[in-house]
Amino acid sequence: MHAPVVALFLASGRGTRYAQQKPGANKLLEALPDGGIVIERALAPYLAAADEVIAIVPNAETQIMLTLRRAGVRTVIAPDAHLGMGHTLAAGAREALYRFPNLAGVMVGLADMPWLRQETVTSVMNAMRCGELCDAVRVRNAGTFGHPVGFLASQVLSLTTLSGDAGARVLLQSGTLRIRYVDVPDAGCLLDVDRPNDIG
């Protein structure tokens, strides 16, 4: 089997802005007008396209964990997720290296992006496997960067040291990475659920 590309599916955000406008709601469990719930729809393209998926959650919250387990997704708990996305991403990268030491790289995806198309995930996968020398792959729609973001194997160890709320931006903006850009006709790679009005 070829070296896997592992999707790190970040499902540990607190959804504070959403909950401020809809007290008690978890945006990842909210129903979408055209069917399904946010986290299931956001997960689907990664399940269909990635070789492996690891979901990172802040705790063993029943509904989120049940949803992920029903989907057959491997999960890892990041107890310090409240300190920022960097901590969540680091926990996922460590798990990926432990489970798949021969991995080809990881893709970083977000659990609150239910409009992302499978074709976009596949495009990032293909760019990571194309043989062109690069350290990372960034997806763009109409000139704006979105998700997923791909990191080749040489960079995954660097992800394990991240902290704070900047996520992987510190690496992407360092000027030291060779980045390949993939343009896609998919506005869903930019759209997340931040407030109740985003769902409609």
PDB file of C-alpha atoms in Angstrom:
ATOM      1  CA  MET A   1       0.000   0.000   0.000  1.00  0.00           C
ATOM      2  CA  HIS A   2       1.224   3.502  -0.793  1.00  0.00           C
ATOM      3  CA  ALA A   3       2.128   5.894   2.025  1.00  0.00           C
ATOM      4  CA  PRO A   4      -1.156   7.350   3.268  1.00  0.00           C
ATOM      5  CA  VAL A   5      -2.311  10.940   3.254  1.00  0.00           C
ATOM      6  CA  VAL A   6      -4.061  11.438   6.593  1.00  0.00           C
ATOM      7  CA  ALA A   7      -6.817  13.999   7.069  1.00  0.00           C
ATOM      8  CA  LEU A   8      -6.621  15.795  10.410  1.00  0.00           C
ATOM      9  CA  PHE A   9     -10.243  16.761  11.001  1.00  0.00           C
ATOM     10  CA  LEU A  10     -10.313  19.519  13.620  1.00  0.00           C
ATOM     11  CA  ALA A  11     -13.524  19.279  15.661  1.00  0.00           C
ATOM     12  CA  SER A  12     -12.425  21.008  18.839  1.00  0.00           C
ATOM     13  CA  GLY A  13     -13.536  24.607  18.399  1.00  0.00           C
ATOM     14  CA  ARG A  14     -15.753  26.066  21.116  1.00  0.00           C
ATOM     15  CA  GLY A  15     -18.166  27.779  18.714  1.00  0.00           C
ATOM     16  CA  THR A  16     -18.411  30.745  21.061  1.00  0.00           C
ATOM     17  CA  ARG A  17     -19.913  33.232  18.593  1.00  0.00           C
ATOM     18  CA  TYR A  18     -22.539  30.710  17.523  1.00  0.00           C
ATOM     19  CA  ALA A  19     -23.504  29.853  21.105  1.00  0.00           C
ATOM     20  CA  GLN A  20     -23.732  33.552  22.035  1.00  0.00           C
ATOM     21  CA  GLN A  21     -26.499  33.967  19.484  1.00  0.00           C
ATOM     22  CA  LYS A  22     -28.097  30.562  20.109  1.00  0.00           C
ATOM     23  CA  PRO A  23     -27.443  29.623  23.744  1.00  0.00           C
ATOM     24  CA  GLY A  24     -26.889  25.945  24.409  1.00  0.00           C
ATOM     25  CA  ALA A  25     -26.321  25.058  20.756  1.00  0.00           C
ATOM     26  CA  ASN A  26     -23.279  23.247  19.414  1.00  0.00           C
ATOM     27  CA  LYS A  27     -22.818  24.444  15.837  1.00  0.00           C
ATOM     28  CA  LEU A  28     -21.295  21.137  14.731  1.00  0.00           C
ATOM     29  CA  LEU A  29     -24.535  19.355  15.605  1.00  0.00           C
ATOM     30  CA  GLU A  30     -26.864  21.850  13.948  1.00  0.00           C
ATOM     31  CA  ALA A  31     -29.138  20.650  11.146  1.00  0.00           C
ATOM     32  CA  LEU A  32     -28.616  21.988   7.640  1.00  0.00           C
ATOM     33  CA  PRO A  33     -31.620  23.069   5.528  1.00  0.00           C
ATOM     34  CA  ASP A  34     -30.816  20.552   2.792  1.00  0.00           C
ATOM     35  CA  GLY A  35     -30.251  17.642   5.149  1.00  0.00           C
ATOM     36  CA  GLY A  36     -27.690  16.261   7.577  1.00  0.00           C
ATOM     37  CA  ILE A  37     -25.820  18.046  10.328  1.00  0.00           C
ATOM     38  CA  VAL A  38     -22.780  20.285  10.048  1.00  0.00           C
ATOM     39  CA  ILE A  39     -20.099  17.858  11.253  1.00  0.00           C
ATOM     40  CA  GLU A  40     -21.378  14.944   9.150  1.00  0.00           C
ATOM     41  CA  ARG A  41     -21.433  17.005   5.968  1.00  0.00           C
ATOM     42  CA  ALA A  42     -18.010  18.511   6.700  1.00  0.00           C
ATOM     43  CA  LEU A  43     -16.558  15.055   7.323  1.00  0.00           C
ATOM     44  CA  ALA A  44     -17.991  13.368   4.218  1.00  0.00           C
ATOM     45  CA  PRO A  45     -15.455  14.664   1.636  1.00  0.00           C
ATOM     46  CA  TYR A  46     -12.528  13.511   3.771  1.00  0.00           C
ATOM     47  CA  LEU A  47     -14.007  10.071   4.339  1.00  0.00           C
ATOM     48  CA  ALA A  48     -14.493   9.734   0.596  1.00  0.00           C
ATOM     49  CA  ALA A  49     -11.113  11.057  -0.551  1.00  0.00           C
ATOM     50  CA  ALA A  50      -8.448  10.734   2.170  1.00  0.00           C
ATOM     51  CA  ASP A  51      -6.602   7.501   2.895  1.00  0.00           C
ATOM     52  CA  GLU A  52      -7.181   7.871   6.638  1.00  0.00           C
ATOM     53  CA  VAL A  53      -9.055  10.331   8.863  1.00  0.00           C
ATOM     54  CA  ILE A  54      -8.206  11.350  12.427  1.00  0.00           C
ATOM     55  CA  ALA A  55     -10.686  13.617  14.194  1.00  0.00           C
ATOM     56  CA  ILE A  56      -9.421  15.768  17.043  1.00  0.00           C
ATOM     57  CA  VAL A  57     -11.930  16.639  19.770  1.00  0.00           C
ATOM     58  CA  PRO A  58     -11.583  18.561  23.061  1.00  0.00           C
ATOM     59  CA  ASN A  59     -13.189  15.882  25.235  1.00  0.00           C
ATOM     60  CA  ALA A  60     -15.380  12.805  25.063  1.00  0.00           C
ATOM     61  CA  GLU A  61     -18.560  14.847  24.579  1.00  0.00           C
ATOM     62  CA  THR A  62     -21.171  12.233  23.821  1.00  0.00           C
ATOM     63  CA  GLN A  63     -22.900  13.539  20.702  1.00  0.00           C
ATOM     64  CA  ILE A  64     -19.766  14.554  18.822  1.00  0.00           C
ATOM     65  CA  MET A  65     -17.986  11.315  19.698  1.00  0.00           C
ATOM     66  CA  LEU A  66     -21.027   9.196  18.821  1.00  0.00           C
ATOM     67  CA  THR A  67     -21.304  10.897  15.448  1.00  0.00           C
ATOM     68  CA  LEU A  68     -17.636  10.304  14.687  1.00  0.00           C
ATOM     69  CA  ARG A  69     -17.719   6.707  15.885  1.00  0.00           C
ATOM     70  CA  ARG A  70     -20.780   5.975  13.763  1.00  0.00           C
ATOM     71  CA  ALA A  71     -18.770   7.201  10.805  1.00  0.00           C
ATOM     72  CA  GLY A  72     -15.897   4.872  11.758  1.00  0.00           C
ATOM     73  CA  VAL A  73     -13.461   7.719  12.362  1.00  0.00           C
ATOM     74  CA  ARG A  74     -10.413   7.395  14.599  1.00  0.00           C
ATOM     75  CA  THR A  75     -10.499  10.101  17.296  1.00  0.00           C
ATOM     76  CA  VAL A  76      -7.952  11.696  19.605  1.00  0.00           C
ATOM     77  CA  ILE A  77      -8.687  14.008  22.525  1.00  0.00           C
ATOM     78  CA  ALA A  78      -6.811  17.302  22.802  1.00  0.00           C
ATOM     79  CA  PRO A  79      -7.460  18.413  26.398  1.00  0.00           C
ATOM     80  CA  ASP A  80      -5.669  21.723  25.828  1.00  0.00           C
ATOM     81  CA  ALA A  81      -7.728  22.576  22.738  1.00  0.00           C
ATOM     82  CA  HIS A  82      -9.200  25.565  24.557  1.00  0.00           C
ATOM     83  CA  LEU A  83      -5.769  27.201  24.354  1.00  0.00           C
ATOM     84  CA  GLY A  84      -6.015  27.482  20.574  1.00  0.00           C
ATOM     85  CA  MET A  85      -6.063  25.683  17.236  1.00  0.00           C
ATOM     86  CA  GLY A  86      -2.299  25.140  17.347  1.00  0.00           C
ATOM     87  CA  HIS A  87      -2.706  22.772  20.300  1.00  0.00           C
ATOM     88  CA  THR A  88      -5.439  20.847  18.479  1.00  0.00           C
ATOM     89  CA  LEU A  89      -3.383  20.527  15.320  1.00  0.00           C
ATOM     90  CA  ALA A  90      -0.309  19.422  17.274  1.00  0.00           C
ATOM     91  CA  ALA A  91      -2.310  16.647  18.978  1.00  0.00           C
ATOM     92  CA  GLY A  92      -3.557  15.424  15.606  1.00  0.00           C
ATOM     93  CA  ALA A  93      -0.102  15.508  14.029  1.00  0.00           C
ATOM     94  CA  ARG A  94       1.363  13.505  16.912  1.00  0.00           C
ATOM     95  CA  GLU A  95      -1.365  10.889  16.543  1.00  0.00           C
ATOM     96  CA  ALA A  96      -0.847  10.711  12.784  1.00  0.00           C
ATOM     97  CA  LEU A  97       2.895  10.120  13.164  1.00  0.00           C
ATOM     98  CA  TYR A  98       2.289   7.495  15.830  1.00  0.00           C
ATOM     99  CA  ARG A  99      -0.359   5.607  13.855  1.00  0.00           C
ATOM    100  CA  PHE A 100       1.156   6.038  10.395  1.00  0.00           C
ATOM    101  CA  PRO A 101       4.933   6.532  10.636  1.00  0.00           C
ATOM    102  CA  ASN A 102       5.231   6.092   6.862  1.00  0.00           C
ATOM    103  CA  LEU A 103       2.653   8.748   5.997  1.00  0.00           C
ATOM    104  CA  ALA A 104       2.990  10.838   2.847  1.00  0.00           C
ATOM    105  CA  GLY A 105       1.565  13.875   4.593  1.00  0.00           C
ATOM    106  CA  VAL A 106      -1.482  15.309   6.309  1.00  0.00           C
ATOM    107  CA  MET A 107      -4.385  17.475   5.225  1.00  0.00           C
ATOM    108  CA  VAL A 108      -5.864  19.895   7.733  1.00  0.00           C
ATOM    109  CA  GLY A 109      -9.647  20.138   7.543  1.00  0.00           C
ATOM    110  CA  LEU A 110     -12.243  21.896   9.679  1.00  0.00           C
ATOM    111  CA  ALA A 111     -15.422  20.380  11.103  1.00  0.00           C
ATOM    112  CA  ASP A 112     -17.483  23.533  10.564  1.00  0.00           C
ATOM    113  CA  MET A 113     -17.166  23.637   6.745  1.00  0.00           C
ATOM    114  CA  PRO A 114     -20.145  21.597   5.487  1.00  0.00           C
ATOM    115  CA  TRP A 115     -20.136  22.990   1.923  1.00  0.00           C
ATOM    116  CA  LEU A 116     -16.681  21.718   0.957  1.00  0.00           C
ATOM    117  CA  ARG A 117     -16.714  19.470  -2.119  1.00  0.00           C
ATOM    118  CA  GLN A 118     -15.054  16.077  -2.324  1.00  0.00           C
ATOM    119  CA  GLU A 119     -13.381  17.166  -5.581  1.00  0.00           C
ATOM    120  CA  THR A 120     -11.480  19.859  -3.694  1.00  0.00           C
ATOM    121  CA  VAL A 121     -10.101  17.363  -1.186  1.00  0.00           C
ATOM    122  CA  THR A 122      -9.141  15.082  -4.064  1.00  0.00           C
ATOM    123  CA  SER A 123      -7.365  17.979  -5.803  1.00  0.00           C
ATOM    124  CA  VAL A 124      -5.236  18.605  -2.721  1.00  0.00           C
ATOM    125  CA  MET A 125      -4.511  14.867  -2.425  1.00  0.00           C
ATOM    126  CA  ASN A 126      -3.431  14.722  -6.063  1.00  0.00           C
ATOM    127  CA  ALA A 127      -1.184  17.760  -5.648  1.00  0.00           C
ATOM    128  CA  MET A 128       0.483  16.139  -2.652  1.00  0.00           C
ATOM    129  CA  ARG A 129       1.128  12.965  -4.647  1.00  0.00           C
ATOM    130  CA  CYS A 130       2.146  14.526  -7.962  1.00  0.00           C
ATOM    131  CA  GLY A 131       5.882  14.168  -7.345  1.00  0.00           C
ATOM    132  CA  GLU A 132       6.532  17.903  -7.649  1.00  0.00           C
ATOM    133  CA  LEU A 133       8.927  18.979  -4.922  1.00  0.00           C
ATOM    134  CA  CYS A 134       6.995  20.968  -2.315  1.00  0.00           C
ATOM    135  CA  ASP A 135       6.433  21.166   1.437  1.00  0.00           C
ATOM    136  CA  ALA A 136       2.790  22.243   1.498  1.00  0.00           C
ATOM    137  CA  VAL A 137      -0.283  22.553  -0.715  1.00  0.00           C
ATOM    138  CA  ARG A 138      -2.713  25.436  -0.438  1.00  0.00           C
ATOM    139  CA  VAL A 139      -6.132  25.548  -2.051  1.00  0.00           C
ATOM    140  CA  ARG A 140      -7.602  28.792  -3.439  1.00  0.00           C
ATOM    141  CA  ASN A 141     -10.968  29.931  -4.688  1.00  0.00           C
ATOM    142  CA  ALA A 142     -11.086  33.258  -6.531  1.00  0.00           C
ATOM    143  CA  GLY A 143      -7.710  34.156  -5.079  1.00  0.00           C
ATOM    144  CA  THR A 144      -8.648  33.478  -1.437  1.00  0.00           C
ATOM    145  CA  PHE A 145      -6.986  30.673   0.491  1.00  0.00           C
ATOM    146  CA  GLY A 146      -9.194  27.998   2.029  1.00  0.00           C
ATOM    147  CA  HIS A 147      -9.190  24.433   3.361  1.00  0.00           C
ATOM    148  CA  PRO A 148      -7.941  21.793   3.327  1.00  0.00           C
ATOM    149  CA  VAL A 149      -4.257  22.639   3.619  1.00  0.00           C
ATOM    150  CA  GLY A 150      -1.797  19.867   2.828  1.00  0.00           C
ATOM    151  CA  PHE A 151       1.555  19.338   4.531  1.00  0.00           C
ATOM    152  CA  LEU A 152       4.017  16.832   3.146  1.00  0.00           C
ATOM    153  CA  ALA A 153       5.699  14.323   5.478  1.00  0.00           C
ATOM    154  CA  SER A 154       8.781  16.517   5.940  1.00  0.00           C
ATOM    155  CA  GLN A 155       6.646  19.125   7.717  1.00  0.00           C
ATOM    156  CA  VAL A 156       4.460  16.968   9.950  1.00  0.00           C
ATOM    157  CA  LEU A 157       6.980  16.949  12.796  1.00  0.00           C
ATOM    158  CA  SER A 158       6.878  20.764  12.776  1.00  0.00           C
ATOM    159  CA  LEU A 159       3.102  20.597  13.228  1.00  0.00           C
ATOM    160  CA  THR A 160       3.551  18.657  16.479  1.00  0.00           C
ATOM    161  CA  THR A 161       5.205  21.703  18.080  1.00  0.00           C
ATOM    162  CA  LEU A 162       2.440  24.220  17.313  1.00  0.00           C
ATOM    163  CA  SER A 163       0.619  26.085  20.064  1.00  0.00           C
ATOM    164  CA  GLY A 164      -1.610  29.121  20.469  1.00  0.00           C
ATOM    165  CA  ASP A 165      -4.451  30.107  18.167  1.00  0.00           C
ATOM    166  CA  ALA A 166      -2.591  30.756  14.915  1.00  0.00           C
ATOM    167  CA  GLY A 167      -2.779  27.127  13.842  1.00  0.00           C
ATOM    168  CA  ALA A 168      -0.432  26.379  10.964  1.00  0.00           C
ATOM    169  CA  ARG A 169      -0.325  29.985   9.729  1.00  0.00           C
ATOM    170  CA  VAL A 170       3.026  30.466  11.440  1.00  0.00           C
ATOM    171  CA  LEU A 171       4.507  27.798   9.169  1.00  0.00           C
ATOM    172  CA  LEU A 172       2.720  28.879   6.007  1.00  0.00           C
ATOM    173  CA  GLN A 173       3.790  32.494   6.453  1.00  0.00           C
ATOM    174  CA  SER A 174       7.365  31.719   7.488  1.00  0.00           C
ATOM    175  CA  GLY A 175       8.684  32.073   3.951  1.00  0.00           C
ATOM    176  CA  THR A 176      10.646  28.833   4.305  1.00  0.00           C
ATOM    177  CA  LEU A 177       8.110  26.419   2.775  1.00  0.00           C
ATOM    178  CA  ARG A 178       7.879  25.488  -0.875  1.00  0.00           C
ATOM    179  CA  ILE A 179       4.148  25.822  -1.446  1.00  0.00           C
ATOM    180  CA  ARG A 180       2.126  24.490  -4.345  1.00  0.00           C
ATOM    181  CA  TYR A 181      -1.135  26.319  -5.064  1.00  0.00           C
ATOM    182  CA  VAL A 182      -4.291  24.629  -6.321  1.00  0.00           C
ATOM    183  CA  ASP A 183      -7.133  26.751  -7.693  1.00  0.00           C
ATOM    184  CA  VAL A 184     -10.605  25.227  -7.424  1.00  0.00           C
ATOM    185  CA  PRO A 185     -14.117  26.367  -8.441  1.00  0.00           C
ATOM    186  CA  ASP A 186     -15.413  25.572  -4.955  1.00  0.00           C
ATOM    187  CA  ALA A 187     -16.559  28.426  -2.715  1.00  0.00           C
ATOM    188  CA  GLY A 188     -17.226  25.770  -0.077  1.00  0.00           C
ATOM    189  CA  CYS A 189     -13.501  25.663   0.692  1.00  0.00           C
ATOM    190  CA  LEU A 190     -13.917  29.162   2.163  1.00  0.00           C
ATOM    191  CA  LEU A 191     -17.276  28.927   3.929  1.00  0.00           C
ATOM    192  CA  ASP A 192     -17.623  27.926   7.564  1.00  0.00           C
ATOM    193  CA  VAL A 193     -20.414  28.043  10.112  1.00  0.00           C
ATOM    194  CA  ASP A 194     -19.686  30.845  12.532  1.00  0.00           C
ATOM    195  CA  ARG A 195     -23.139  32.194  13.404  1.00  0.00           C
ATOM    196  CA  PRO A 196     -26.704  30.821  13.099  1.00  0.00           C
ATOM    197  CA  ASN A 197     -27.359  33.044  10.066  1.00  0.00           C
ATOM    198  CA  ASP A 198     -24.639  31.191   8.176  1.00  0.00           C
ATOM    199  CA  ILE A 199     -26.895  28.137   8.067  1.00  0.00           C
ATOM    200  CA  GLY A 200     -29.993  30.060   7.078  1.00  0.00           C
TER     201      GLY A 200
END
